[in-house]
PDB file of C-alpha atoms and ligand atoms in Angstrom:
ATOM      1  CA  MET A  29      92.110 108.957 131.590  1.00 64.00           C
ATOM      2  CA  LYS A  30      93.940 108.373 128.290  1.00 80.00           C
ATOM      3  CA  GLU A  31      97.014 107.264 130.264  1.00 91.00           C
ATOM      4  CA  ARG A  32      94.901 104.775 132.234  1.00 93.00           C
ATOM      5  CA  VAL A  33      93.460 103.365 128.988  1.00 96.00           C
ATOM      6  CA  THR A  34      96.803 103.066 127.207  1.00 96.00           C
ATOM      7  CA  ALA A  35      98.487 101.538 130.277  1.00 96.00           C
ATOM      8  CA  ALA A  36      95.705  98.963 130.569  1.00 97.00           C
ATOM      9  CA  TYR A  37      95.952  98.010 126.878  1.00 97.00           C
ATOM     10  CA  SER A  38      99.772  97.999 126.995  1.00 97.00           C
ATOM     11  CA  ALA A  39      99.654  95.416 129.761  1.00 97.00           C
ATOM     12  CA  ARG A  40      97.270  93.162 127.828  1.00 96.00           C
ATOM     13  CA  ALA A  41      98.136  93.912 124.199  1.00 97.00           C
ATOM     14  CA  GLU A  42      99.483  90.460 123.307  1.00 96.00           C
ATOM     15  CA  GLU A  43      96.531  88.755 124.979  1.00 97.00           C
ATOM     16  CA  TYR A  44      94.073  91.075 123.172  1.00 97.00           C
ATOM     17  CA  ALA A  45      95.834  90.469 119.856  1.00 98.00           C
ATOM     18  CA  ALA A  46      95.752  86.689 120.334  1.00 97.00           C
ATOM     19  CA  VAL A  47      92.023  86.636 121.050  1.00 97.00           C
ATOM     20  CA  LEU A  48      90.623  89.478 118.933  1.00 97.00           C
ATOM     21  CA  GLY A  49      93.397  90.547 116.571  1.00 98.00           C
ATOM     22  CA  SER A  50      92.360  88.762 113.414  1.00 97.00           C
ATOM     23  CA  MET A  51      89.558  88.999 110.894  1.00 98.00           C
ATOM     24  CA  ASP A  52      88.509  85.472 111.962  1.00 98.00           C
ATOM     25  CA  ALA A  53      87.322  87.024 115.226  1.00 97.00           C
ATOM     26  CA  VAL A  54      85.165  89.602 113.426  1.00 97.00           C
ATOM     27  CA  HIS A  55      81.407  89.081 113.025  1.00 97.00           C
ATOM     28  CA  PRO A  56      80.628  88.504 109.318  1.00 97.00           C
ATOM     29  CA  ASP A  57      78.008  91.277 109.400  1.00 97.00           C
ATOM     30  CA  ASP A  58      80.636  93.727 110.666  1.00 98.00           C
ATOM     31  CA  ARG A  59      83.080  92.724 107.964  1.00 98.00           C
ATOM     32  CA  ALA A  60      80.352  93.236 105.337  1.00 98.00           C
ATOM     33  CA  LEU A  61      79.407  96.607 106.830  1.00 98.00           C
ATOM     34  CA  VAL A  62      82.986  97.889 106.963  1.00 98.00           C
ATOM     35  CA  ASP A  63      83.737  96.576 103.464  1.00 98.00           C
ATOM     36  CA  ALA A  64      80.683  98.306 101.979  1.00 98.00           C
ATOM     37  CA  TRP A  65      81.428 101.520 103.893  1.00 98.00           C
ATOM     38  CA  ALA A  66      85.072 101.537 102.730  1.00 98.00           C
ATOM     39  CA  ALA A  67      84.092 100.836  99.132  1.00 98.00           C
ATOM     40  CA  GLY A  68      82.033 104.029  99.198  1.00 98.00           C
ATOM     41  CA  ARG A  69      84.923 106.252 100.338  1.00 98.00           C
ATOM     42  CA  ARG A  70      87.420 108.181  98.272  1.00 96.00           C
ATOM     43  CA  GLY A  71      91.021 108.759  99.309  1.00 97.00           C
ATOM     44  CA  LEU A  72      92.912 107.845 102.441  1.00 98.00           C
ATOM     45  CA  LEU A  73      91.251 105.763 105.147  1.00 98.00           C
ATOM     46  CA  VAL A  74      92.288 105.882 108.793  1.00 98.00           C
ATOM     47  CA  ASP A  75      91.755 103.011 111.180  1.00 98.00           C
ATOM     48  CA  ALA A  76      91.637 105.173 114.295  1.00 98.00           C
ATOM     49  CA  GLY A  77      92.446 103.134 117.389  1.00 98.00           C
ATOM     50  CA  CYS A  78      93.546 100.198 115.236  1.00 98.00           C
ATOM     51  CA  GLY A  79      94.687  97.965 118.103  1.00 98.00           C
ATOM     52  CA  PRO A  80      96.414  94.879 116.621  1.00 98.00           C
ATOM     53  CA  GLY A  81      95.831  96.242 113.116  1.00 98.00           C
ATOM     54  CA  HIS A  82      93.672  93.516 111.587  1.00 98.00           C
ATOM     55  CA  TRP A  83      91.108  95.962 110.160  1.00 98.00           C
ATOM     56  CA  THR A  84      93.896  98.139 108.726  1.00 98.00           C
ATOM     57  CA  ALA A  85      95.554  95.158 107.034  1.00 98.00           C
ATOM     58  CA  HIS A  86      92.181  93.902 105.777  1.00 98.00           C
ATOM     59  CA  LEU A  87      91.363  97.268 104.218  1.00 98.00           C
ATOM     60  CA  ALA A  88      94.842  97.406 102.642  1.00 97.00           C
ATOM     61  CA  ARG A  89      94.343  93.913 101.179  1.00 97.00           C
ATOM     62  CA  ASN A  90      91.082  95.163  99.668  1.00 97.00           C
ATOM     63  CA  GLY A  91      93.039  97.831  97.814  1.00 97.00           C
ATOM     64  CA  HIS A  92      92.447 100.836 100.074  1.00 98.00           C
ATOM     65  CA  ARG A  93      95.110 103.343 101.010  1.00 97.00           C
ATOM     66  CA  VAL A  94      94.943 103.146 104.794  1.00 98.00           C
ATOM     67  CA  ILE A  95      96.825 104.144 107.933  1.00 98.00           C
ATOM     68  CA  GLY A  96      96.368 102.438 111.306  1.00 98.00           C
ATOM     69  CA  ILE A  97      96.852 104.673 114.336  1.00 98.00           C
ATOM     70  CA  ASP A  98      96.951 103.688 117.996  1.00 98.00           C
ATOM     71  CA  ALA A  99      98.362 105.170 121.191  1.00 98.00           C
ATOM     72  CA  VAL A 100      99.507 101.787 122.518  1.00 98.00           C
ATOM     73  CA  LEU A 101     103.041 101.139 121.319  1.00 97.00           C
ATOM     74  CA  GLU A 102     102.717  97.399 121.905  1.00 98.00           C
ATOM     75  CA  PHE A 103      99.825  97.345 119.424  1.00 98.00           C
ATOM     76  CA  VAL A 104     101.718  99.420 116.845  1.00 98.00           C
ATOM     77  CA  GLU A 105     104.741  97.133 117.150  1.00 97.00           C
ATOM     78  CA  HIS A 106     102.567  94.019 116.985  1.00 97.00           C
ATOM     79  CA  ALA A 107     100.809  95.350 113.882  1.00 98.00           C
ATOM     80  CA  ARG A 108     104.104  96.170 112.153  1.00 97.00           C
ATOM     81  CA  ARG A 109     105.468  92.690 112.964  1.00 96.00           C
ATOM     82  CA  THR A 110     102.320  90.838 111.953  1.00 97.00           C
ATOM     83  CA  HIS A 111     101.165  92.556 108.793  1.00 95.00           C
ATOM     84  CA  THR A 112     102.950  93.256 105.542  1.00 87.00           C
ATOM     85  CA  ALA A 113     105.477  96.069 105.625  1.00 84.00           C
ATOM     86  CA  SER A 114     103.460  98.012 103.079  1.00 86.00           C
ATOM     87  CA  VAL A 115     100.745  98.685 105.675  1.00 95.00           C
ATOM     88  CA  ASP A 116     101.329 101.964 107.480  1.00 97.00           C
ATOM     89  CA  PHE A 117     100.951 101.862 111.283  1.00 98.00           C
ATOM     90  CA  ARG A 118     101.586 104.943 113.391  1.00 98.00           C
ATOM     91  CA  ASP A 119     101.732 105.801 117.048  1.00 98.00           C
ATOM     92  CA  GLY A 120      99.202 108.543 117.781  1.00 98.00           C
ATOM     93  CA  SER A 121      96.307 109.724 119.878  1.00 98.00           C
ATOM     94  CA  LEU A 122      92.689 109.899 118.787  1.00 98.00           C
ATOM     95  CA  ASP A 123      92.567 113.201 120.656  1.00 98.00           C
ATOM     96  CA  ALA A 124      95.280 114.786 118.473  1.00 98.00           C
ATOM     97  CA  LEU A 125      95.575 112.779 115.273  1.00 98.00           C
ATOM     98  CA  PRO A 126      98.913 113.144 113.456  1.00 98.00           C
ATOM     99  CA  LEU A 127      97.117 114.084 110.223  1.00 98.00           C
ATOM    100  CA  ALA A 128      96.503 117.308 108.331  1.00 98.00           C
ATOM    101  CA  ASP A 129      93.111 119.032 108.198  1.00 98.00           C
ATOM    102  CA  GLY A 130      90.822 117.663 105.500  1.00 98.00           C
ATOM    103  CA  SER A 131      93.337 115.036 104.375  1.00 98.00           C
ATOM    104  CA  VAL A 132      91.232 111.901 104.907  1.00 98.00           C
ATOM    105  CA  GLY A 133      88.343 110.280 103.043  1.00 98.00           C
ATOM    106  CA  GLY A 134      87.180 107.946 105.797  1.00 98.00           C
ATOM    107  CA  VAL A 135      87.728 107.291 109.497  1.00 99.00           C
ATOM    108  CA  LEU A 136      86.967 103.878 110.919  1.00 99.00           C
ATOM    109  CA  ALA A 137      86.687 104.110 114.704  1.00 99.00           C
ATOM    110  CA  TRP A 138      85.810 100.542 115.540  1.00 98.00           C
ATOM    111  CA  TYR A 139      85.270 100.284 119.280  1.00 98.00           C
ATOM    112  CA  SER A 140      87.999 102.858 119.839  1.00 98.00           C
ATOM    113  CA  VAL A 141      86.061 105.705 121.482  1.00 98.00           C
ATOM    114  CA  ILE A 142      84.344 103.295 123.922  1.00 98.00           C
ATOM    115  CA  HIS A 143      86.737 104.236 126.723  1.00 98.00           C
ATOM    116  CA  HIS A 144      86.330 107.995 126.410  1.00 97.00           C
ATOM    117  CA  GLU A 145      84.365 109.449 129.280  1.00 97.00           C
ATOM    118  CA  PRO A 146      81.057 110.724 127.869  1.00 98.00           C
ATOM    119  CA  SER A 147      82.011 114.321 128.744  1.00 98.00           C
ATOM    120  CA  ARG A 148      85.191 113.912 126.592  1.00 98.00           C
ATOM    121  CA  VAL A 149      83.909 111.908 123.623  1.00 98.00           C
ATOM    122  CA  GLY A 150      83.573 115.136 121.654  1.00 98.00           C
ATOM    123  CA  VAL A 151      87.379 115.436 121.616  1.00 98.00           C
ATOM    124  CA  PRO A 152      88.027 112.515 119.221  1.00 98.00           C
ATOM    125  CA  LEU A 153      84.828 113.285 117.281  1.00 98.00           C
ATOM    126  CA  ASP A 154      86.114 116.840 116.688  1.00 98.00           C
ATOM    127  CA  GLU A 155      89.455 115.377 115.593  1.00 98.00           C
ATOM    128  CA  PHE A 156      87.740 113.013 113.149  1.00 98.00           C
ATOM    129  CA  ARG A 157      85.855 115.974 111.723  1.00 98.00           C
ATOM    130  CA  ARG A 158      89.044 118.034 111.459  1.00 98.00           C
ATOM    131  CA  VAL A 159      90.981 115.417 109.457  1.00 98.00           C
ATOM    132  CA  LEU A 160      88.087 114.455 107.185  1.00 98.00           C
ATOM    133  CA  ALA A 161      87.503 116.204 103.904  1.00 98.00           C
ATOM    134  CA  PRO A 162      83.943 117.573 103.495  1.00 95.00           C
ATOM    135  CA  GLY A 163      81.713 114.623 102.643  1.00 94.00           C
ATOM    136  CA  GLY A 164      84.218 112.221 104.198  1.00 98.00           C
ATOM    137  CA  GLY A 165      82.774 109.329 106.178  1.00 98.00           C
ATOM    138  CA  LEU A 166      83.044 108.149 109.752  1.00 98.00           C
ATOM    139  CA  LEU A 167      82.088 104.639 110.844  1.00 99.00           C
ATOM    140  CA  LEU A 168      81.839 104.111 114.596  1.00 98.00           C
ATOM    141  CA  GLY A 169      81.476 100.723 116.286  1.00 98.00           C
ATOM    142  CA  PHE A 170      80.429 100.751 119.941  1.00 98.00           C
ATOM    143  CA  PHE A 171      78.607  99.002 122.772  1.00 98.00           C
ATOM    144  CA  GLU A 172      74.951  99.940 122.558  1.00 98.00           C
ATOM    145  CA  GLY A 173      72.658 100.234 125.584  1.00 97.00           C
ATOM    146  CA  PRO A 174      69.587 101.914 127.065  1.00 97.00           C
ATOM    147  CA  ALA A 175      71.542 104.693 128.824  1.00 98.00           C
ATOM    148  CA  VAL A 176      74.970 106.282 128.695  1.00 98.00           C
ATOM    149  CA  GLU A 177      76.714 104.332 131.420  1.00 97.00           C
ATOM    150  CA  ALA A 178      80.050 102.923 132.425  1.00 98.00           C
ATOM    151  CA  PHE A 179      80.690  99.216 132.728  1.00 97.00           C
ATOM    152  CA  ASP A 180      83.601  96.947 133.590  1.00 96.00           C
ATOM    153  CA  HIS A 181      85.115  96.130 130.206  1.00 94.00           C
ATOM    154  CA  ALA A 182      87.700  93.297 130.281  1.00 92.00           C
ATOM    155  CA  VAL A 183      90.571  95.754 129.775  1.00 94.00           C
ATOM    156  CA  VAL A 184      89.485  99.055 131.319  1.00 95.00           C
ATOM    157  CA  THR A 185      86.242 100.941 132.038  1.00 96.00           C
ATOM    158  CA  ALA A 186      84.148 101.465 128.928  1.00 98.00           C
ATOM    159  CA  TYR A 187      80.845 103.208 128.214  1.00 98.00           C
ATOM    160  CA  ARG A 188      77.736 101.989 126.469  1.00 98.00           C
ATOM    161  CA  TRP A 189      75.686 104.457 124.463  1.00 98.00           C
ATOM    162  CA  PRO A 190      72.107 104.609 123.191  1.00 98.00           C
ATOM    163  CA  VAL A 191      72.231 105.238 119.442  1.00 98.00           C
ATOM    164  CA  VAL A 192      70.295 108.495 119.834  1.00 98.00           C
ATOM    165  CA  SER A 193      72.779 109.864 122.377  1.00 98.00           C
ATOM    166  CA  LEU A 194      75.841 109.105 120.297  1.00 98.00           C
ATOM    167  CA  ALA A 195      74.072 110.369 117.165  1.00 98.00           C
ATOM    168  CA  ALA A 196      73.420 113.657 119.009  1.00 98.00           C
ATOM    169  CA  ARG A 197      77.143 113.958 119.818  1.00 98.00           C
ATOM    170  CA  LEU A 198      77.962 113.329 116.173  1.00 98.00           C
ATOM    171  CA  ASP A 199      75.552 116.050 115.147  1.00 98.00           C
ATOM    172  CA  GLU A 200      77.190 118.458 117.631  1.00 98.00           C
ATOM    173  CA  ALA A 201      80.589 117.567 116.169  1.00 98.00           C
ATOM    174  CA  GLY A 202      79.453 118.415 112.633  1.00 98.00           C
ATOM    175  CA  PHE A 203      78.366 115.046 111.240  1.00 98.00           C
ATOM    176  CA  ASP A 204      75.167 113.924 109.538  1.00 98.00           C
ATOM    177  CA  VAL A 205      74.166 110.395 110.474  1.00 98.00           C
ATOM    178  CA  VAL A 206      73.609 108.239 107.392  1.00 98.00           C
ATOM    179  CA  ASP A 207      72.988 104.775 108.724  1.00 97.00           C
ATOM    180  CA  VAL A 208      72.603 102.930 112.019  1.00 98.00           C
ATOM    181  CA  HIS A 209      73.019  99.226 112.770  1.00 97.00           C
ATOM    182  CA  THR A 210      72.383  97.366 116.002  1.00 98.00           C
ATOM    183  CA  ARG A 211      72.721  93.709 116.904  1.00 98.00           C
ATOM    184  CA  THR A 212      71.921  91.665 119.973  1.00 96.00           C
ATOM    185  CA  ALA A 213      72.928  88.065 120.522  1.00 93.00           C
ATOM    186  CA  PRO A 214      72.883  85.795 123.572  1.00 91.00           C
ATOM    187  CA  GLU A 215      75.996  86.196 125.741  1.00 89.00           C
ATOM    188  CA  HIS A 216      77.205  89.195 123.772  1.00 93.00           C
ATOM    189  CA  ARG A 217      76.889  92.814 124.727  1.00 96.00           C
ATOM    190  CA  PRO A 218      74.558  94.712 122.384  1.00 97.00           C
ATOM    191  CA  HIS A 219      76.467  96.165 119.457  1.00 98.00           C
ATOM    192  CA  GLY A 220      75.927  99.403 117.598  1.00 98.00           C
ATOM    193  CA  ALA A 221      77.427 101.002 114.512  1.00 98.00           C
ATOM    194  CA  ILE A 222      76.783 104.476 113.143  1.00 98.00           C
ATOM    195  CA  SER A 223      77.854 105.672 109.739  1.00 98.00           C
ATOM    196  CA  ALA A 224      78.020 109.458 109.391  1.00 98.00           C
ATOM    197  CA  VAL A 225      79.411 112.026 106.977  1.00 98.00           C
ATOM    198  CA  ARG A 226      81.204 115.269 107.701  1.00 98.00           C
ATOM    199  CA  ARG A 227      78.971 118.226 106.881  1.00 95.00           C
TER     200      ARG A 227
HETATM  201  C1  LIG B  13      88.515  97.842 122.078  1.00 74.25           C
HETATM  202  S1  LIG B  13      90.039  98.238 121.294  1.00 74.25           S
HETATM  203  C2  LIG B  13      89.570  98.204 119.577  1.00 74.25           C
HETATM  204  C3  LIG B  13      90.741  97.930 118.671  1.00 74.25           C
HETATM  205  C4  LIG B  13      90.378  97.675 117.213  1.00 74.25           C
HETATM  206  N1  LIG B  13      89.763  98.848 116.612  1.00 74.25           N
HETATM  207  C5  LIG B  13      89.484  96.465 117.090  1.00 74.25           C
HETATM  208  O1  LIG B  13      88.398  96.595 116.505  1.00 74.25           O
HETATM  209  O2  LIG B  13      89.872  95.397 117.575  1.00 74.25           O
HETATM  210  C6  LIG B  13      90.228  99.977 121.608  1.00 74.25           C
HETATM  211  C7  LIG B  13      91.454 100.543 120.955  1.00 74.25           C
HETATM  212  O3  LIG B  13      91.407 101.954 121.008  1.00 74.25           O
HETATM  213  C8  LIG B  13      92.688 102.433 121.363  1.00 74.25           C
HETATM  214  N2  LIG B  13      92.521 103.732 122.021  1.00 74.25           N
HETATM  215  C9  LIG B  13      91.708 104.042 123.050  1.00 74.25           C
HETATM  216  N3  LIG B  13      91.824 105.344 123.378  1.00 74.25           N
HETATM  217  C10 LIG B  13      92.756 105.863 122.530  1.00 74.25           C
HETATM  218  C11 LIG B  13      93.314 107.168 122.348  1.00 74.25           C
HETATM  219  N4  LIG B  13      92.944 108.202 123.113  1.00 74.25           N
HETATM  220  N5  LIG B  13      94.227 107.337 121.368  1.00 74.25           N
HETATM  221  C12 LIG B  13      94.601 106.301 120.562  1.00 74.25           C
HETATM  222  N6  LIG B  13      94.116 105.044 120.698  1.00 74.25           N
HETATM  223  C13 LIG B  13      93.194 104.835 121.659  1.00 74.25           C
HETATM  224  C14 LIG B  13      93.230 101.379 122.293  1.00 74.25           C
HETATM  225  O4  LIG B  13      94.634 101.448 122.431  1.00 74.25           O
HETATM  226  C15 LIG B  13      92.755 100.105 121.615  1.00 74.25           C
HETATM  227  O5  LIG B  13      93.654  99.689 120.637  1.00 74.25           O
END
């Protein structure tokens, strides 16, 4: 499945970056949420599944120490070309992050676990827990919906999650949910965000 996801993004990375790869494309409420979340973290932040790297660069501009990680080489190369050389972008999988245990203060996973089959979503959640220091924070952005179900995302199959279902997976993975946000708007898929801390 991971290979299918990375191949699909590889084929459309430049198109994705052109449409969605800038902070101008980000909803102001999401920017405010991520900024407030990041301001409350200590130590290294990881933008896990960073895509074109706009969140990583934004967090770096705000003074955070941050690494962007993605499995799609075209995204990593785009991010390195586009953003200042001082921002650290790495090739890596969410399922086996190239980071030491307990070495991270915050993981931003903004729409990056949406393609994991529900039976496998625990794999990246366990990885996030492994790399976070106790008390470290995780912020997940995702497509919200009334049931866990697959849908035809523009790039490759994705899954929508009810908040309660994803919150239960976070609990299983060793996180306490701190905060939940949802948003609906005409012609947009319902959005969800969950902030959680590593127990
Ligand atoms: C919908 S995009 C979101 C990108 C970025 N976070 C944003 O907000 O625009 C999903 C991203 O997750 C990455 N991704 C999905 N599964 C991954 C995996 N197993 N390992 C690493 N990256 C993954 C994709 O390559 C893609 O960049």
